[in-house]
PDB file of C-alpha atoms in Angstrom:
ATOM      1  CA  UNK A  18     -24.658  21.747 -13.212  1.00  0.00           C
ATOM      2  CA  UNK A  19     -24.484  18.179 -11.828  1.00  0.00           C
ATOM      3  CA  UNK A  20     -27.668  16.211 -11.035  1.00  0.00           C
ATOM      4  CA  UNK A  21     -26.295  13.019 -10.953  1.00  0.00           C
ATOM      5  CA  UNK A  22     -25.636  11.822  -7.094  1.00  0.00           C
ATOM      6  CA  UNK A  23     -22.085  10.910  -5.980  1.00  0.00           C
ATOM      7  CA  UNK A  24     -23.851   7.856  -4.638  1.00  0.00           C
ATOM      8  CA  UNK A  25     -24.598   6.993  -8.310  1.00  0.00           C
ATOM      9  CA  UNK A  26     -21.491   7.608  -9.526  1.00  0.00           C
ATOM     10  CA  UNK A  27     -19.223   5.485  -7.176  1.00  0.00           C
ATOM     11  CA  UNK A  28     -22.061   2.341  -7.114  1.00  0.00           C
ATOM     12  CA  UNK A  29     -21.587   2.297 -10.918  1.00  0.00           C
ATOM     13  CA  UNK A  30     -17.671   2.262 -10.332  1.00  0.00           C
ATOM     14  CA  UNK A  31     -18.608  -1.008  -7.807  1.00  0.00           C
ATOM     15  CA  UNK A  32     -20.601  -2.922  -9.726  1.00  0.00           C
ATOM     16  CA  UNK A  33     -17.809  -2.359 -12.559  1.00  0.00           C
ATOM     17  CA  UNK A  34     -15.241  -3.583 -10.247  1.00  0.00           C
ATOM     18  CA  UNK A  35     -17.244  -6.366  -8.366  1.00  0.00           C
ATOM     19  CA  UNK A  36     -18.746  -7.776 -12.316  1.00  0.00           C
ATOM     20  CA  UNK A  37     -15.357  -7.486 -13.946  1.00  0.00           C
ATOM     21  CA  UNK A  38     -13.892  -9.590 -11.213  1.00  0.00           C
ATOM     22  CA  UNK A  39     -15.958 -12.143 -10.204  1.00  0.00           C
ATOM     23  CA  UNK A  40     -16.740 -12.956 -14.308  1.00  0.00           C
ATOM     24  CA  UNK A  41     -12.823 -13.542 -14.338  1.00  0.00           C
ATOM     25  CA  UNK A  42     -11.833 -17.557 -15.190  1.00  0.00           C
ATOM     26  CA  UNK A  43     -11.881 -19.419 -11.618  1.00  0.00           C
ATOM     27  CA  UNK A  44      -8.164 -20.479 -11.998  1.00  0.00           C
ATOM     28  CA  UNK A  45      -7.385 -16.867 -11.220  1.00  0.00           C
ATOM     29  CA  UNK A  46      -9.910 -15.816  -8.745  1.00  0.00           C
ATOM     30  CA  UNK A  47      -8.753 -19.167  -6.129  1.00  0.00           C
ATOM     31  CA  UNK A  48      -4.920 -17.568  -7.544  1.00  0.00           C
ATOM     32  CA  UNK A  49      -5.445 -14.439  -6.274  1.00  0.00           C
ATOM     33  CA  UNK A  50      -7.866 -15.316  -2.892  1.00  0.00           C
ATOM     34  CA  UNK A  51     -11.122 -13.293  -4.938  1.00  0.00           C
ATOM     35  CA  UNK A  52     -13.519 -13.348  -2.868  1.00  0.00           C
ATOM     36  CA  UNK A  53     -16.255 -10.382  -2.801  1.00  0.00           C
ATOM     37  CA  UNK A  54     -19.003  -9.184  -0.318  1.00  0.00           C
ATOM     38  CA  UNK A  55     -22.207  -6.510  -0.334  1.00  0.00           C
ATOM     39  CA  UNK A  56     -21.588  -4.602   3.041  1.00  0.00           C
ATOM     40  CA  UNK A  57     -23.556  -1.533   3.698  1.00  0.00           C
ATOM     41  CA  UNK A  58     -24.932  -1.020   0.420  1.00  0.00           C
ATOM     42  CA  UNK A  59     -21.654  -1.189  -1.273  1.00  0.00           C
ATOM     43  CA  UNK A  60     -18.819  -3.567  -2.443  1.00  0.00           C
ATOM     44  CA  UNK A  61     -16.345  -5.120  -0.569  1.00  0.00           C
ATOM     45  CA  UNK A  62     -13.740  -7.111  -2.520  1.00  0.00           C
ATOM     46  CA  UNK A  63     -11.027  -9.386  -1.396  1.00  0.00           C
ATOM     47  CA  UNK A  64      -7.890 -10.319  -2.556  1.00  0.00           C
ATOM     48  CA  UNK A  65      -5.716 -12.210  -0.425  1.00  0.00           C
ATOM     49  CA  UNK A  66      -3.133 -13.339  -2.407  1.00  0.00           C
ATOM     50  CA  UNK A  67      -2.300  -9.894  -4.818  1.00  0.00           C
ATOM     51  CA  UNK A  68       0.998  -9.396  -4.822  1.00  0.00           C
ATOM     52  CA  UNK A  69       0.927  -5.775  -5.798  1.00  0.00           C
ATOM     53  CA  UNK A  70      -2.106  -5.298  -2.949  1.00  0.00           C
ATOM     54  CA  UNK A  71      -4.475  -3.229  -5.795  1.00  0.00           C
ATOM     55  CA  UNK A  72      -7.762  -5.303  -5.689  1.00  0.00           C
ATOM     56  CA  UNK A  73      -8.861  -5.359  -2.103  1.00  0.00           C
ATOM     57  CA  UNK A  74     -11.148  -2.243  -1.215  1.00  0.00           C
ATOM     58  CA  UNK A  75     -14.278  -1.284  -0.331  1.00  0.00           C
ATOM     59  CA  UNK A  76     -16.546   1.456  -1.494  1.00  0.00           C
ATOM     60  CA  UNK A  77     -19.442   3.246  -2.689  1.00  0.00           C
ATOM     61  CA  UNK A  78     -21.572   2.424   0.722  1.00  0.00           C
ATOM     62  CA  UNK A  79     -24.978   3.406   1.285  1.00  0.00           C
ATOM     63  CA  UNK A  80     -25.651   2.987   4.520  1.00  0.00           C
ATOM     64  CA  UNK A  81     -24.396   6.003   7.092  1.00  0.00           C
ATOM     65  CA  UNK A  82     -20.389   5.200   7.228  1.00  0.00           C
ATOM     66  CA  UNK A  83     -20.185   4.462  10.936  1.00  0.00           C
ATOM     67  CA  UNK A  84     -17.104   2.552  13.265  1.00  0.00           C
ATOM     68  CA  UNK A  85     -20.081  -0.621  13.042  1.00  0.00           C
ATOM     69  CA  UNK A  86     -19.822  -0.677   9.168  1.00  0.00           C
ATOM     70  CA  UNK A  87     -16.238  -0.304   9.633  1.00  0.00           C
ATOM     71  CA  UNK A  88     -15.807  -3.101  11.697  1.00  0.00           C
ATOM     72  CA  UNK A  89     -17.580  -5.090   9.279  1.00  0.00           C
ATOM     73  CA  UNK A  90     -15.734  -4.939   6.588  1.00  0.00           C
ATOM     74  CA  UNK A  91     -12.277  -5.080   8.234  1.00  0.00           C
ATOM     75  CA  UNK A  92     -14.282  -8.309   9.737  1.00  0.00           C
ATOM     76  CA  UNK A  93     -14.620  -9.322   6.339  1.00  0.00           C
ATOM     77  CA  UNK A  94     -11.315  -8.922   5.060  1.00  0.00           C
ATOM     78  CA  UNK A  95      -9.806 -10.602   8.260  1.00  0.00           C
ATOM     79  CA  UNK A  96     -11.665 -14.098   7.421  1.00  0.00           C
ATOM     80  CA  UNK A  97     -10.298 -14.058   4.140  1.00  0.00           C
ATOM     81  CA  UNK A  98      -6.991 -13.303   5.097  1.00  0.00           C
ATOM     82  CA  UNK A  99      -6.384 -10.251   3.594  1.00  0.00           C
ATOM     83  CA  UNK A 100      -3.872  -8.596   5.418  1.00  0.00           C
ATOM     84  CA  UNK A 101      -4.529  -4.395   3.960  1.00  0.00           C
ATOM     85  CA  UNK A 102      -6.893  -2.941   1.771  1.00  0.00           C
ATOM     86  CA  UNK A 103      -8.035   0.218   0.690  1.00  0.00           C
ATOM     87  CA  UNK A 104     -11.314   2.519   1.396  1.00  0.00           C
ATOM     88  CA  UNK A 105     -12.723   4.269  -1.118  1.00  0.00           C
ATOM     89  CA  UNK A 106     -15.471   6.906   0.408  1.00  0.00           C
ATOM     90  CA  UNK A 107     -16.651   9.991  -1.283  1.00  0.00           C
ATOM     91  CA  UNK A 108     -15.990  13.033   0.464  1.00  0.00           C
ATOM     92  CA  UNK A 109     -19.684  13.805   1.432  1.00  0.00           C
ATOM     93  CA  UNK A 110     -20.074  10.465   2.980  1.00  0.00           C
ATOM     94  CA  UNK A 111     -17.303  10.581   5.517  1.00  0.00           C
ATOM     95  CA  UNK A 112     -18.591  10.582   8.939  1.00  0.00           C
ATOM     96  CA  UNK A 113     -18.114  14.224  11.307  1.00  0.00           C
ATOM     97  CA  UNK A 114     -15.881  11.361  13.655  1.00  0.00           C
ATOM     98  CA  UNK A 115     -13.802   9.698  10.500  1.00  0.00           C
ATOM     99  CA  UNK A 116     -10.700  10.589  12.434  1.00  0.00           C
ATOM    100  CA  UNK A 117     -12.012   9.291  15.679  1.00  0.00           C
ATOM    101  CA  UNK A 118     -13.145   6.071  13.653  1.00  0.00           C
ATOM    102  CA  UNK A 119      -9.655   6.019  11.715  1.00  0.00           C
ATOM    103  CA  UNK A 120      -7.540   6.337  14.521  1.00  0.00           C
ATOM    104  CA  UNK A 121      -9.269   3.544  16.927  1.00  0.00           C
ATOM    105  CA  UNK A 122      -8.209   1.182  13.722  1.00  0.00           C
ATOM    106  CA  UNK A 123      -5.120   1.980  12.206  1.00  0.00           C
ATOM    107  CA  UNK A 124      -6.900   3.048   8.609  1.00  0.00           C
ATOM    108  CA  UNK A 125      -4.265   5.867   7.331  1.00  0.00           C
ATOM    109  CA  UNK A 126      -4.819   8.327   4.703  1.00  0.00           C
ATOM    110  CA  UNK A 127      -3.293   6.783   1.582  1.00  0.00           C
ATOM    111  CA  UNK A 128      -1.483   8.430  -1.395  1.00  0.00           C
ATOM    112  CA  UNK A 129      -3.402  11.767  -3.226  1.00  0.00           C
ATOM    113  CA  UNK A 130      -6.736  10.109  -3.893  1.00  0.00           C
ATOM    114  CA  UNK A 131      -8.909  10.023  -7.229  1.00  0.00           C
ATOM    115  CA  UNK A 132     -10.684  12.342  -8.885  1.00  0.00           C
ATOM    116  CA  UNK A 133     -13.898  11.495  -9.622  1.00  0.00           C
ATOM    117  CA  UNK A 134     -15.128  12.982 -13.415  1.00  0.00           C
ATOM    118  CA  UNK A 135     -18.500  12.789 -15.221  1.00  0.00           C
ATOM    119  CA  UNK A 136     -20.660  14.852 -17.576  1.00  0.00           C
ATOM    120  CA  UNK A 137     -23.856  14.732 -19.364  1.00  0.00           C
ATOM    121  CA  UNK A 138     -23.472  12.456 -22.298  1.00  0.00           C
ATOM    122  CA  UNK A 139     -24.350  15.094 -24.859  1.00  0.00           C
ATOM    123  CA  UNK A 140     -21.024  17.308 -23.420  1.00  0.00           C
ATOM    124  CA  UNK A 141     -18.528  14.259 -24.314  1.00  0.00           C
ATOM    125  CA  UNK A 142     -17.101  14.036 -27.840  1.00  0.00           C
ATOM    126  CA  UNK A 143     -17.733  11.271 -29.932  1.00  0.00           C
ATOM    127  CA  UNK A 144     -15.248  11.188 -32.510  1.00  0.00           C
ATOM    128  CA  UNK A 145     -11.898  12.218 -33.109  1.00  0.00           C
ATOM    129  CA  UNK A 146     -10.533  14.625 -35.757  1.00  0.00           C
ATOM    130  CA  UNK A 147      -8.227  11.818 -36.648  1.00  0.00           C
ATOM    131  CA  UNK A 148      -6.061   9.156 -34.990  1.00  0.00           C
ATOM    132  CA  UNK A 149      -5.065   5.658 -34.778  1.00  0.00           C
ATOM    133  CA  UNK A 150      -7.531   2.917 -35.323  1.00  0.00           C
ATOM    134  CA  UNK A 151      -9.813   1.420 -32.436  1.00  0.00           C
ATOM    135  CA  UNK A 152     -12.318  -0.929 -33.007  1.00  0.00           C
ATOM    136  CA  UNK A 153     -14.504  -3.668 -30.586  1.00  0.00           C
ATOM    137  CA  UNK A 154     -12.052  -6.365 -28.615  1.00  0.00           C
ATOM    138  CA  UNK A 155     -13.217  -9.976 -30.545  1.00  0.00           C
ATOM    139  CA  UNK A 156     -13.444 -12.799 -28.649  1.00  0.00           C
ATOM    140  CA  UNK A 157     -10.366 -14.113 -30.844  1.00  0.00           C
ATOM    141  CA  UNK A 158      -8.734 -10.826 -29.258  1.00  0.00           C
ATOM    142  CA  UNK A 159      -9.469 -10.807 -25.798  1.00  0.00           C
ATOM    143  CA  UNK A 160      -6.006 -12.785 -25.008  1.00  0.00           C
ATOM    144  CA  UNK A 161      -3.812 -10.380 -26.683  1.00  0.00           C
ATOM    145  CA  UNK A 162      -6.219  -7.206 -25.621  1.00  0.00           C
ATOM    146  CA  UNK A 163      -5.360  -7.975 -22.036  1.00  0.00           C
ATOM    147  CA  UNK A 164      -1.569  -8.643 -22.037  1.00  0.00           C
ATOM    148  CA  UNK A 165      -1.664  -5.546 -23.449  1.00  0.00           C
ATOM    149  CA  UNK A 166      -3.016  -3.795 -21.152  1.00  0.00           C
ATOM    150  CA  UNK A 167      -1.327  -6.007 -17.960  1.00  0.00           C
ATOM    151  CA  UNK A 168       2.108  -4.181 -19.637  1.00  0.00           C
ATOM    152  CA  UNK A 169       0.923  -1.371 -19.873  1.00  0.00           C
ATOM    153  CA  UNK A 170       0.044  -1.365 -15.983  1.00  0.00           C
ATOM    154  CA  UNK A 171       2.719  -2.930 -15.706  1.00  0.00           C
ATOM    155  CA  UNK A 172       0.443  -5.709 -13.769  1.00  0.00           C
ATOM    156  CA  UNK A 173       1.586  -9.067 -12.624  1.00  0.00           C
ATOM    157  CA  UNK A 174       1.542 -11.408 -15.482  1.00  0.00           C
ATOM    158  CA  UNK A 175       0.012 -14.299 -13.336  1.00  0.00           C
ATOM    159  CA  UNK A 176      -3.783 -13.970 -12.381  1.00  0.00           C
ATOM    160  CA  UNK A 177      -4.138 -10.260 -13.874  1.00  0.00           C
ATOM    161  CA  UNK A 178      -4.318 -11.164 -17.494  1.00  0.00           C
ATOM    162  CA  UNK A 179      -7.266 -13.527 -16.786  1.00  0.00           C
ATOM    163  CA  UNK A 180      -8.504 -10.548 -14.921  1.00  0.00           C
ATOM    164  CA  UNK A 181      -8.011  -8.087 -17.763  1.00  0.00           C
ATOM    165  CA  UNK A 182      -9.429 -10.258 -20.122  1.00  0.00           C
ATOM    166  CA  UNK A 183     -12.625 -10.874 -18.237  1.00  0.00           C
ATOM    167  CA  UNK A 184     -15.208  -8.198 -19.673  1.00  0.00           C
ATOM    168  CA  UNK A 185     -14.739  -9.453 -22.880  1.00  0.00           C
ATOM    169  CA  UNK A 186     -18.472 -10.880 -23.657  1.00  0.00           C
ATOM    170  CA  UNK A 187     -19.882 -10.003 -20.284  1.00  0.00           C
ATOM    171  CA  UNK A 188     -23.371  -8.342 -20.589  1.00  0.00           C
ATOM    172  CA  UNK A 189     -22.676  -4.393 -19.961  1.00  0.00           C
ATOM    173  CA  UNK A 190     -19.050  -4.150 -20.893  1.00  0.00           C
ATOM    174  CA  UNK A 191     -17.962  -2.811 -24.428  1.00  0.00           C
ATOM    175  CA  UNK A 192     -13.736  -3.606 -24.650  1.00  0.00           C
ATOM    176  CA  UNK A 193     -12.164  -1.559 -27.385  1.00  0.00           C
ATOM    177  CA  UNK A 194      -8.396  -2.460 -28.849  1.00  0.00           C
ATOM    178  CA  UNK A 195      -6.051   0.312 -30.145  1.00  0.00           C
ATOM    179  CA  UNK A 196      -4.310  -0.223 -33.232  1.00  0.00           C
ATOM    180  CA  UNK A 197      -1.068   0.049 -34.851  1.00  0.00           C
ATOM    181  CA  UNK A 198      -1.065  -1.789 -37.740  1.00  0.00           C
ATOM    182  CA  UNK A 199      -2.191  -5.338 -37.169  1.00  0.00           C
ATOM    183  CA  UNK A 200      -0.820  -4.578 -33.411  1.00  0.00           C
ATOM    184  CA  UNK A 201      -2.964  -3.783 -30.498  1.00  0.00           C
ATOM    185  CA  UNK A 202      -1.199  -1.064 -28.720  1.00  0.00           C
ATOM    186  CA  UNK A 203      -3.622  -0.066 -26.058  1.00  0.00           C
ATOM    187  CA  UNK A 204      -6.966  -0.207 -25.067  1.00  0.00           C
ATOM    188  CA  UNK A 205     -10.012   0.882 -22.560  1.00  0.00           C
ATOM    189  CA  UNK A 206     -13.155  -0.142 -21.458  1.00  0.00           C
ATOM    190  CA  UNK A 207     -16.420   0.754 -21.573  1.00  0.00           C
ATOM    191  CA  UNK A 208     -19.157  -0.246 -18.573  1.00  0.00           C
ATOM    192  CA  UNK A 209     -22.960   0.777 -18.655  1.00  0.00           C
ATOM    193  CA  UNK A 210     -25.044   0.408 -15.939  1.00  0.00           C
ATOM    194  CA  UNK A 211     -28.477   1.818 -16.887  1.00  0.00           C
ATOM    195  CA  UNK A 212     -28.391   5.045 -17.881  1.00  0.00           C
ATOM    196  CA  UNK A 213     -24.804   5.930 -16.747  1.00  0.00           C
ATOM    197  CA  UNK A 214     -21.670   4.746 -18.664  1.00  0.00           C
ATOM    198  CA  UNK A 215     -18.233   3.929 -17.040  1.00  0.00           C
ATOM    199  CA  UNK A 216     -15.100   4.797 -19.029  1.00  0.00           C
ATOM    200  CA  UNK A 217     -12.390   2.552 -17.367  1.00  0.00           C
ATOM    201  CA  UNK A 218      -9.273   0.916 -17.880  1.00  0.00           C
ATOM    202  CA  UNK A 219      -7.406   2.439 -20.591  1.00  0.00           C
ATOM    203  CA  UNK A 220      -3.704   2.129 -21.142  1.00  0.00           C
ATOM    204  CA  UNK A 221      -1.483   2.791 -24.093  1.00  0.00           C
ATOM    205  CA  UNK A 222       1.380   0.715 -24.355  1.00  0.00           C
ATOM    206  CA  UNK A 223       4.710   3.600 -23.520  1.00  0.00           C
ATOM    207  CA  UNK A 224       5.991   3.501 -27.179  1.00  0.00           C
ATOM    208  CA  UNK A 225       2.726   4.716 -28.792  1.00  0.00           C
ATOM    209  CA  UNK A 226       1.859   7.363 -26.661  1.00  0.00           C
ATOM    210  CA  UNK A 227       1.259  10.713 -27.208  1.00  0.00           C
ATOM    211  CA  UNK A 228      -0.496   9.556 -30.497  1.00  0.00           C
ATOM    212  CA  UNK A 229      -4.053  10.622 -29.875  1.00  0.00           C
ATOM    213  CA  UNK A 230      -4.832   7.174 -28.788  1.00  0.00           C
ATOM    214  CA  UNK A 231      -6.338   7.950 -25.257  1.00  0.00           C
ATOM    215  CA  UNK A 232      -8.440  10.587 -27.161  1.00  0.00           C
ATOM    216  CA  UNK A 233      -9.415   7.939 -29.739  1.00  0.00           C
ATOM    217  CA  UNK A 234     -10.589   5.829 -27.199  1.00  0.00           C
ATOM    218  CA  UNK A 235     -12.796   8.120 -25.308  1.00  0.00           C
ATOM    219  CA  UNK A 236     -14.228   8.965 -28.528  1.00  0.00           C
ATOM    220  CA  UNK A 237     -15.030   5.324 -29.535  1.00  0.00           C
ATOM    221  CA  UNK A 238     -16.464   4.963 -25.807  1.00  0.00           C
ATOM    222  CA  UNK A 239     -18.564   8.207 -25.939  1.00  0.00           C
ATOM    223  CA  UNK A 240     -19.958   7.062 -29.233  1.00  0.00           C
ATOM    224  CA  UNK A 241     -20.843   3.509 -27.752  1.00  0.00           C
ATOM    225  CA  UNK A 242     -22.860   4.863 -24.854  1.00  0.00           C
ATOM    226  CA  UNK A 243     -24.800   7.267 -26.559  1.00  0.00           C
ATOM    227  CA  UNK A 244     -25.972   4.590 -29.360  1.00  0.00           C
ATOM    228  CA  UNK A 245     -27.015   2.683 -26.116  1.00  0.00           C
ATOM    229  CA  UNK A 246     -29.043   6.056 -24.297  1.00  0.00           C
ATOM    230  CA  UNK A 247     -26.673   6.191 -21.909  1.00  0.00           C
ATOM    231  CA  UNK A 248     -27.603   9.799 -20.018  1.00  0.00           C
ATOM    232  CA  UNK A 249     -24.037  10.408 -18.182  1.00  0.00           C
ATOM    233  CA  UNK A 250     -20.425   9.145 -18.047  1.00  0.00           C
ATOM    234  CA  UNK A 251     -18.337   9.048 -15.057  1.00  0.00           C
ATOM    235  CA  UNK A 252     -15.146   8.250 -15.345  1.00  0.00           C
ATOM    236  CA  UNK A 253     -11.882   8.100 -12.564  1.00  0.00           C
ATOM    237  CA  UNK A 254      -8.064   9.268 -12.610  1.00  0.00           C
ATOM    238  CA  UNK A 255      -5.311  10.076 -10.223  1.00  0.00           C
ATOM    239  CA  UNK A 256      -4.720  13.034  -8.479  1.00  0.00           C
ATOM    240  CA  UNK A 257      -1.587  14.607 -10.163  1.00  0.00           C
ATOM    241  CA  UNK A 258       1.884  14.740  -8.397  1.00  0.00           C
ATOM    242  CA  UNK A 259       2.625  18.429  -7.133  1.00  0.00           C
ATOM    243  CA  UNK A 260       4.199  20.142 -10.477  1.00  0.00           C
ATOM    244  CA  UNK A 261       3.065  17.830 -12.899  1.00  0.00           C
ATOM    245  CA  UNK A 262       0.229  16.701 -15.078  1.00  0.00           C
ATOM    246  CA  UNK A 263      -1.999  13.590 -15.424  1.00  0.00           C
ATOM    247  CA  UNK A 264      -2.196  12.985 -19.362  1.00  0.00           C
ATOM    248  CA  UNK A 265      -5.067  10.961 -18.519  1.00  0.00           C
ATOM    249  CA  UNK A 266      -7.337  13.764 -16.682  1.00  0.00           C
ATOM    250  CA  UNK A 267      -6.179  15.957 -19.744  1.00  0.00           C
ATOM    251  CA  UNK A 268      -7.466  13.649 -22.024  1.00  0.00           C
ATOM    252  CA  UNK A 269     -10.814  13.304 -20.294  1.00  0.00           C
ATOM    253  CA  UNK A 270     -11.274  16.955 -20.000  1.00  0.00           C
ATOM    254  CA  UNK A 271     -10.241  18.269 -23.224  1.00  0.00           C
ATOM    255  CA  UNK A 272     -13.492  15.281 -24.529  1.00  0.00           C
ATOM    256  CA  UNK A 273     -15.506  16.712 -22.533  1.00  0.00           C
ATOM    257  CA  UNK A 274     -15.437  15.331 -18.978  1.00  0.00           C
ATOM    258  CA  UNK A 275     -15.634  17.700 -15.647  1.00  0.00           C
ATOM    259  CA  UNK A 276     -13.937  16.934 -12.773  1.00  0.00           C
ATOM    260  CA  UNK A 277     -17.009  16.342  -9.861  1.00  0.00           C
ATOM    261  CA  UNK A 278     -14.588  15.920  -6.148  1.00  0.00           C
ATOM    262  CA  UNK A 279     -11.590  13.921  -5.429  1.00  0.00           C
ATOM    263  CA  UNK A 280     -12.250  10.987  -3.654  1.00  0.00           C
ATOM    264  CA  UNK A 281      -9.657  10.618  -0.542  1.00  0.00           C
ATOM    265  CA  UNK A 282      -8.190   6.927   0.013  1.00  0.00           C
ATOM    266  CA  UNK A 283      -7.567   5.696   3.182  1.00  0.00           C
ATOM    267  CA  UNK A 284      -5.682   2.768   3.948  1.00  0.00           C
ATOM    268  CA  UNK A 285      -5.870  -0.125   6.310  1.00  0.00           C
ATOM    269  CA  UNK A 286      -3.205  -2.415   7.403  1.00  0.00           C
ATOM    270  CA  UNK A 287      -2.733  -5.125  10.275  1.00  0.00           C
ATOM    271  CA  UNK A 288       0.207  -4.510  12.391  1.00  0.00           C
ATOM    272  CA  UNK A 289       1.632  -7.937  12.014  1.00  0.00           C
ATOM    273  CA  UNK A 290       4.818  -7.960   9.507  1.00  0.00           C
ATOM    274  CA  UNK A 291       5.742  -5.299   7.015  1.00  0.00           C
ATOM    275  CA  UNK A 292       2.236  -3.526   5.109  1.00  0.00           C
ATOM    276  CA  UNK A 293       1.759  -4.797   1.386  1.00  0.00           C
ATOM    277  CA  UNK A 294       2.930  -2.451  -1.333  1.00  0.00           C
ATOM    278  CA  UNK A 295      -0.460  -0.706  -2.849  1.00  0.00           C
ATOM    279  CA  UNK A 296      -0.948   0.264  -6.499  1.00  0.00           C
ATOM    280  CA  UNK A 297      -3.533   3.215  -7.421  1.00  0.00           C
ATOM    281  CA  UNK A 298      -6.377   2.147  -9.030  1.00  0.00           C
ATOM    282  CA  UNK A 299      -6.862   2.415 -13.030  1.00  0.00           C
ATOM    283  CA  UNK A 300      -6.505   5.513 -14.744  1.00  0.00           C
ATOM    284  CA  UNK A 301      -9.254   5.911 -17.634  1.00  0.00           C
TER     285      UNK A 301
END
């Protein structure tokens, strides 16, 4: 049975986001408009100038979700330009009046929402019967690592690959390459925050998939945080289309992983021109 709080869950998912980003080269923060905010007890970040509209949200609040926490953060994202971004609330934090609050500022349910995973570190697998190769990301690597991953996104190849490249020798985050050969092919993340790790960011570039590398990666991530004590991992995906699968949340499951709630997404957008296009958020 679960024991660790949702609350705990999506502030580790924050302080993923808000670290990753603002430890990103300063050419690409002022490139993208970065700019990042602690509202309510949770994260607010700001990306003015994203052309695919994916890094601007807010989420994991602690304070009661009310229309005056609202208004703050849409506050905050109006100063720094930031014409839409997304809110990312658990399901038992929404407000009994979320509608009421929704409707009085144009903030639209958005897309089919994440599911939020996570398990007791001792449930996840940490190894793999066999697979490719998947090792640490060197500093020597971190370059290649992330263009990898930006085309496997299929990311913007200005600002993003600083982005991607980021956790590479920041304290908490543990980058690990897939292999093919001397190739990287794909690769993941791994955040710890205390006691509870963060499996993030993995991709697998579309010619080597279906390979076992997701599954090797979760293993070499699993393995990772329990060397470090890590108690938990939580861990987020997409909600499948109707009639089809999510290889990703079948990855996670099959190691190990339980899926905890589904996270709804809600989306605000200022009425002047046409709304930003939006990309989901990274599948693990």
């Amino acid at each position: 049975m679960r024991s660790l709080s949702a609350a705990r869950a999506e502030a580790v998912e924050a302080e993923f986001m808000l670290r990753s980003l603002t430890g990103s080269p300063a050419a690409d923060r002022e490139l993208l408009g970065l700019a990042a905010r602690r509202i309510g007890g949770g994260v607010v970040l700001s990306a003015s100038r994203d052309p695919i509209g994916f890094l601007s949200r807010a989420l994991a609040f602690t304070e009661p979700v009310t229309g005056e926490l609202v208004d703050q953060v849409l506050a905050f994202f109006r100063t720094e330009d930031t014409r839409a971004a997304t809110l990312q609330i658990a399901p038992g934090s929404l407000p009994a009046d979320w509608a009421e609050i929704c409707r009085a500022r144009g903030i639209e349910s958005h897309g089919r929402g994440l599911i939020k995973l996570g398990a007791p570190i001792e449930r996840v697998a940490a190894s793999a019967r066999s697979g490719p190769r998947v090792t640490p990301v060197s500093e020597a690597d971190a370059a290649r690592w992330a263009a990898v991953l930006v085309e496997a996104f299929e990311f913007p190849r200005e600002g993003y690959p600083g982005l991607m490249a980021a956790p590479v020798g920041l304290a908490g985050f543990h980058p690990y390459a897939l292999w093919d050969g001397d190739t990287i092919v794909g690769g993941a993340n791994l955040f710890v925050d205390g006691d509870v790790a963060s499996f993030n960011t993995g991709a697998v570039l579309p010619a080597y998939r279906n390979r076992g590398g997701q599954t090797a990666l979760l293993a070499a991530r699993a393995a990772k945080a329990r060397e470090l004590g890590c108690r938990w991992v939580v861990a987020e995906t997409g909600v499948p289309v109707e009639g089809t699968s999510n290889p990703s949340l079948n990855n996670m499951l099959r190691a190990g992983l339980e899926t905890w709630y589904v996270r709804p997404q809600f989306r605000w957008a200022e009425t002047r021109g046409s709304k930003p296009s939006v990309r989901n958020a990274f599948d693990a």
